[in-house]
């Protein structure tokens, strides 16, 4: 899981909605739920190509207001370790599996960094 702490300048619901729109623009199916203190956005891509490329896991972004009043952003993917294991096993057993699982892990790791960067700049540029 990646974690960032940002100033709480944006209402959580609005920030969750912005994250959801950002992910939808990249072709993800999303769902968002929460309350005034916690918002969770989940995103996934489905389909055979995504499964073969190792991209079938869901990205989860958790937004919450900390006790000190700042905004905490945590994000990660489900079963990340399984994907790395598939890459290792695949390398020895079936080389194309190693490539697709490794590529999927790389893309999802990149997506985690990109969503944190997006949220950081969204908060910085926020005007009421």
mmCIF file of C-alpha atoms in Angstrom:
data_model
loop_
_atom_site.group_PDB
_atom_site.id
_atom_site.type_symbol
_atom_site.label_atom_id
_atom_site.label_comp_id
_atom_site.label_asym_id
_atom_site.label_seq_id
_atom_site.Cartn_x
_atom_site.Cartn_y
_atom_site.Cartn_z
ATOM 1 C CA UNK A 1 0.000 0.000 0.000
ATOM 2 C CA UNK A 2 1.124 3.505 -0.793
ATOM 3 C CA UNK A 3 0.310 6.284 1.652
ATOM 4 C CA UNK A 4 0.264 10.088 1.382
ATOM 5 C CA UNK A 5 -0.711 12.772 3.874
ATOM 6 C CA UNK A 6 -2.114 15.996 2.438
ATOM 7 C CA UNK A 7 -3.775 19.143 3.762
ATOM 8 C CA UNK A 8 -7.531 18.596 4.106
ATOM 9 C CA UNK A 9 -8.547 21.445 1.785
ATOM 10 C CA UNK A 10 -11.083 19.490 -0.275
ATOM 11 C CA UNK A 11 -14.257 17.863 1.063
ATOM 12 C CA UNK A 12 -13.711 14.079 1.065
ATOM 13 C CA UNK A 13 -16.792 13.347 -1.040
ATOM 14 C CA UNK A 14 -15.593 15.766 -3.733
ATOM 15 C CA UNK A 15 -12.072 14.327 -3.697
ATOM 16 C CA UNK A 16 -13.491 10.800 -3.937
ATOM 17 C CA UNK A 17 -15.618 11.868 -6.885
ATOM 18 C CA UNK A 18 -12.585 13.451 -8.580
ATOM 19 C CA UNK A 19 -10.607 10.213 -8.131
ATOM 20 C CA UNK A 20 -13.524 8.219 -9.523
ATOM 21 C CA UNK A 21 -13.813 10.450 -12.618
ATOM 22 C CA UNK A 22 -10.022 10.272 -13.155
ATOM 23 C CA UNK A 23 -10.159 6.466 -13.085
ATOM 24 C CA UNK A 24 -13.234 6.267 -15.336
ATOM 25 C CA UNK A 25 -11.440 8.413 -17.928
ATOM 26 C CA UNK A 26 -8.774 5.705 -17.983
ATOM 27 C CA UNK A 27 -11.327 2.996 -18.733
ATOM 28 C CA UNK A 28 -11.913 1.616 -15.239
ATOM 29 C CA UNK A 29 -15.207 0.446 -13.786
ATOM 30 C CA UNK A 30 -15.552 2.187 -10.410
ATOM 31 C CA UNK A 31 -17.573 2.269 -7.234
ATOM 32 C CA UNK A 32 -17.414 4.829 -4.434
ATOM 33 C CA UNK A 33 -18.815 4.715 -0.905
ATOM 34 C CA UNK A 34 -18.206 6.257 2.495
ATOM 35 C CA UNK A 35 -19.174 9.161 4.741
ATOM 36 C CA UNK A 36 -17.814 12.582 5.790
ATOM 37 C CA UNK A 37 -14.756 11.007 7.489
ATOM 38 C CA UNK A 38 -13.888 8.124 5.121
ATOM 39 C CA UNK A 39 -14.324 7.585 1.390
ATOM 40 C CA UNK A 40 -13.307 4.475 -0.543
ATOM 41 C CA UNK A 41 -13.027 4.337 -4.317
ATOM 42 C CA UNK A 42 -12.523 0.986 -6.009
ATOM 43 C CA UNK A 43 -11.620 0.579 -9.656
ATOM 44 C CA UNK A 44 -11.100 -2.410 -11.871
ATOM 45 C CA UNK A 45 -10.701 -3.304 -15.492
ATOM 46 C CA UNK A 46 -12.249 -6.518 -16.664
ATOM 47 C CA UNK A 47 -12.138 -8.614 -19.772
ATOM 48 C CA UNK A 48 -9.956 -11.358 -21.148
ATOM 49 C CA UNK A 49 -7.136 -9.052 -22.235
ATOM 50 C CA UNK A 50 -6.890 -7.541 -18.756
ATOM 51 C CA UNK A 51 -6.853 -11.005 -17.168
ATOM 52 C CA UNK A 52 -4.115 -12.236 -19.518
ATOM 53 C CA UNK A 53 -2.063 -9.077 -18.953
ATOM 54 C CA UNK A 54 -2.276 -9.526 -15.181
ATOM 55 C CA UNK A 55 -4.435 -6.406 -14.729
ATOM 56 C CA UNK A 56 -7.619 -8.001 -13.337
ATOM 57 C CA UNK A 57 -7.010 -6.891 -9.748
ATOM 58 C CA UNK A 58 -8.887 -3.982 -8.183
ATOM 59 C CA UNK A 59 -7.267 -0.721 -7.161
ATOM 60 C CA UNK A 60 -8.582 0.591 -3.840
ATOM 61 C CA UNK A 61 -8.117 4.225 -2.816
ATOM 62 C CA UNK A 62 -8.993 5.074 0.792
ATOM 63 C CA UNK A 63 -9.387 8.708 1.806
ATOM 64 C CA UNK A 64 -9.809 9.636 5.456
ATOM 65 C CA UNK A 65 -9.458 12.583 7.790
ATOM 66 C CA UNK A 66 -6.841 11.876 10.443
ATOM 67 C CA UNK A 67 -7.109 12.904 14.101
ATOM 68 C CA UNK A 68 -4.744 15.813 13.375
ATOM 69 C CA UNK A 69 -7.181 17.109 10.728
ATOM 70 C CA UNK A 70 -5.057 16.234 7.713
ATOM 71 C CA UNK A 71 -6.097 14.034 4.803
ATOM 72 C CA UNK A 72 -4.613 10.545 4.498
ATOM 73 C CA UNK A 73 -4.637 8.769 1.143
ATOM 74 C CA UNK A 74 -3.894 5.041 0.999
ATOM 75 C CA UNK A 75 -4.012 2.988 -2.157
ATOM 76 C CA UNK A 76 -3.018 -0.421 -3.334
ATOM 77 C CA UNK A 77 -4.131 -3.470 -5.226
ATOM 78 C CA UNK A 78 -5.605 -6.729 -4.018
ATOM 79 C CA UNK A 79 -3.449 -9.859 -4.082
ATOM 80 C CA UNK A 80 -0.328 -7.956 -5.124
ATOM 81 C CA UNK A 81 1.916 -10.706 -3.785
ATOM 82 C CA UNK A 82 0.078 -13.371 -5.803
ATOM 83 C CA UNK A 83 0.888 -11.493 -8.991
ATOM 84 C CA UNK A 84 4.591 -11.368 -8.152
ATOM 85 C CA UNK A 85 4.513 -15.095 -7.340
ATOM 86 C CA UNK A 86 2.785 -15.836 -10.657
ATOM 87 C CA UNK A 87 5.567 -13.936 -12.386
ATOM 88 C CA UNK A 88 8.256 -15.972 -10.649
ATOM 89 C CA UNK A 89 6.552 -19.326 -11.235
ATOM 90 C CA UNK A 90 5.636 -18.309 -14.767
ATOM 91 C CA UNK A 91 9.215 -17.425 -15.587
ATOM 92 C CA UNK A 92 10.319 -20.966 -14.953
ATOM 93 C CA UNK A 93 7.192 -22.808 -16.084
ATOM 94 C CA UNK A 94 5.768 -20.711 -18.881
ATOM 95 C CA UNK A 95 7.675 -17.656 -20.073
ATOM 96 C CA UNK A 96 4.674 -15.706 -21.529
ATOM 97 C CA UNK A 97 2.948 -15.880 -18.120
ATOM 98 C CA UNK A 98 5.997 -14.252 -16.550
ATOM 99 C CA UNK A 99 5.837 -11.395 -19.021
ATOM 100 C CA UNK A 100 2.101 -10.738 -18.613
ATOM 101 C CA UNK A 101 2.084 -11.035 -14.804
ATOM 102 C CA UNK A 102 5.167 -8.838 -14.514
ATOM 103 C CA UNK A 103 3.691 -6.280 -16.892
ATOM 104 C CA UNK A 104 0.414 -6.235 -14.941
ATOM 105 C CA UNK A 105 2.249 -5.679 -11.641
ATOM 106 C CA UNK A 106 4.293 -2.882 -13.231
ATOM 107 C CA UNK A 107 1.173 -1.160 -14.667
ATOM 108 C CA UNK A 108 -0.714 -1.365 -11.376
ATOM 109 C CA UNK A 109 2.272 -0.044 -9.429
ATOM 110 C CA UNK A 110 2.460 2.834 -11.884
ATOM 111 C CA UNK A 111 -1.286 3.469 -11.488
ATOM 112 C CA UNK A 112 -0.925 3.707 -7.687
ATOM 113 C CA UNK A 113 1.757 6.408 -8.109
ATOM 114 C CA UNK A 114 -0.328 8.232 -10.715
ATOM 115 C CA UNK A 115 -3.462 8.381 -8.544
ATOM 116 C CA UNK A 116 -1.433 9.780 -5.620
ATOM 117 C CA UNK A 117 0.100 12.402 -7.916
ATOM 118 C CA UNK A 118 -3.332 13.316 -9.302
ATOM 119 C CA UNK A 119 -4.837 13.697 -5.805
ATOM 120 C CA UNK A 120 -1.873 15.751 -4.584
ATOM 121 C CA UNK A 121 -2.222 18.220 -7.465
ATOM 122 C CA UNK A 122 -6.014 18.273 -7.164
ATOM 123 C CA UNK A 123 -5.732 19.283 -3.496
ATOM 124 C CA UNK A 124 -3.025 21.885 -4.268
ATOM 125 C CA UNK A 125 -5.107 23.504 -7.004
ATOM 126 C CA UNK A 126 -8.419 23.405 -5.105
ATOM 127 C CA UNK A 127 -10.341 26.645 -4.819
ATOM 128 C CA UNK A 128 -13.687 26.764 -2.995
#
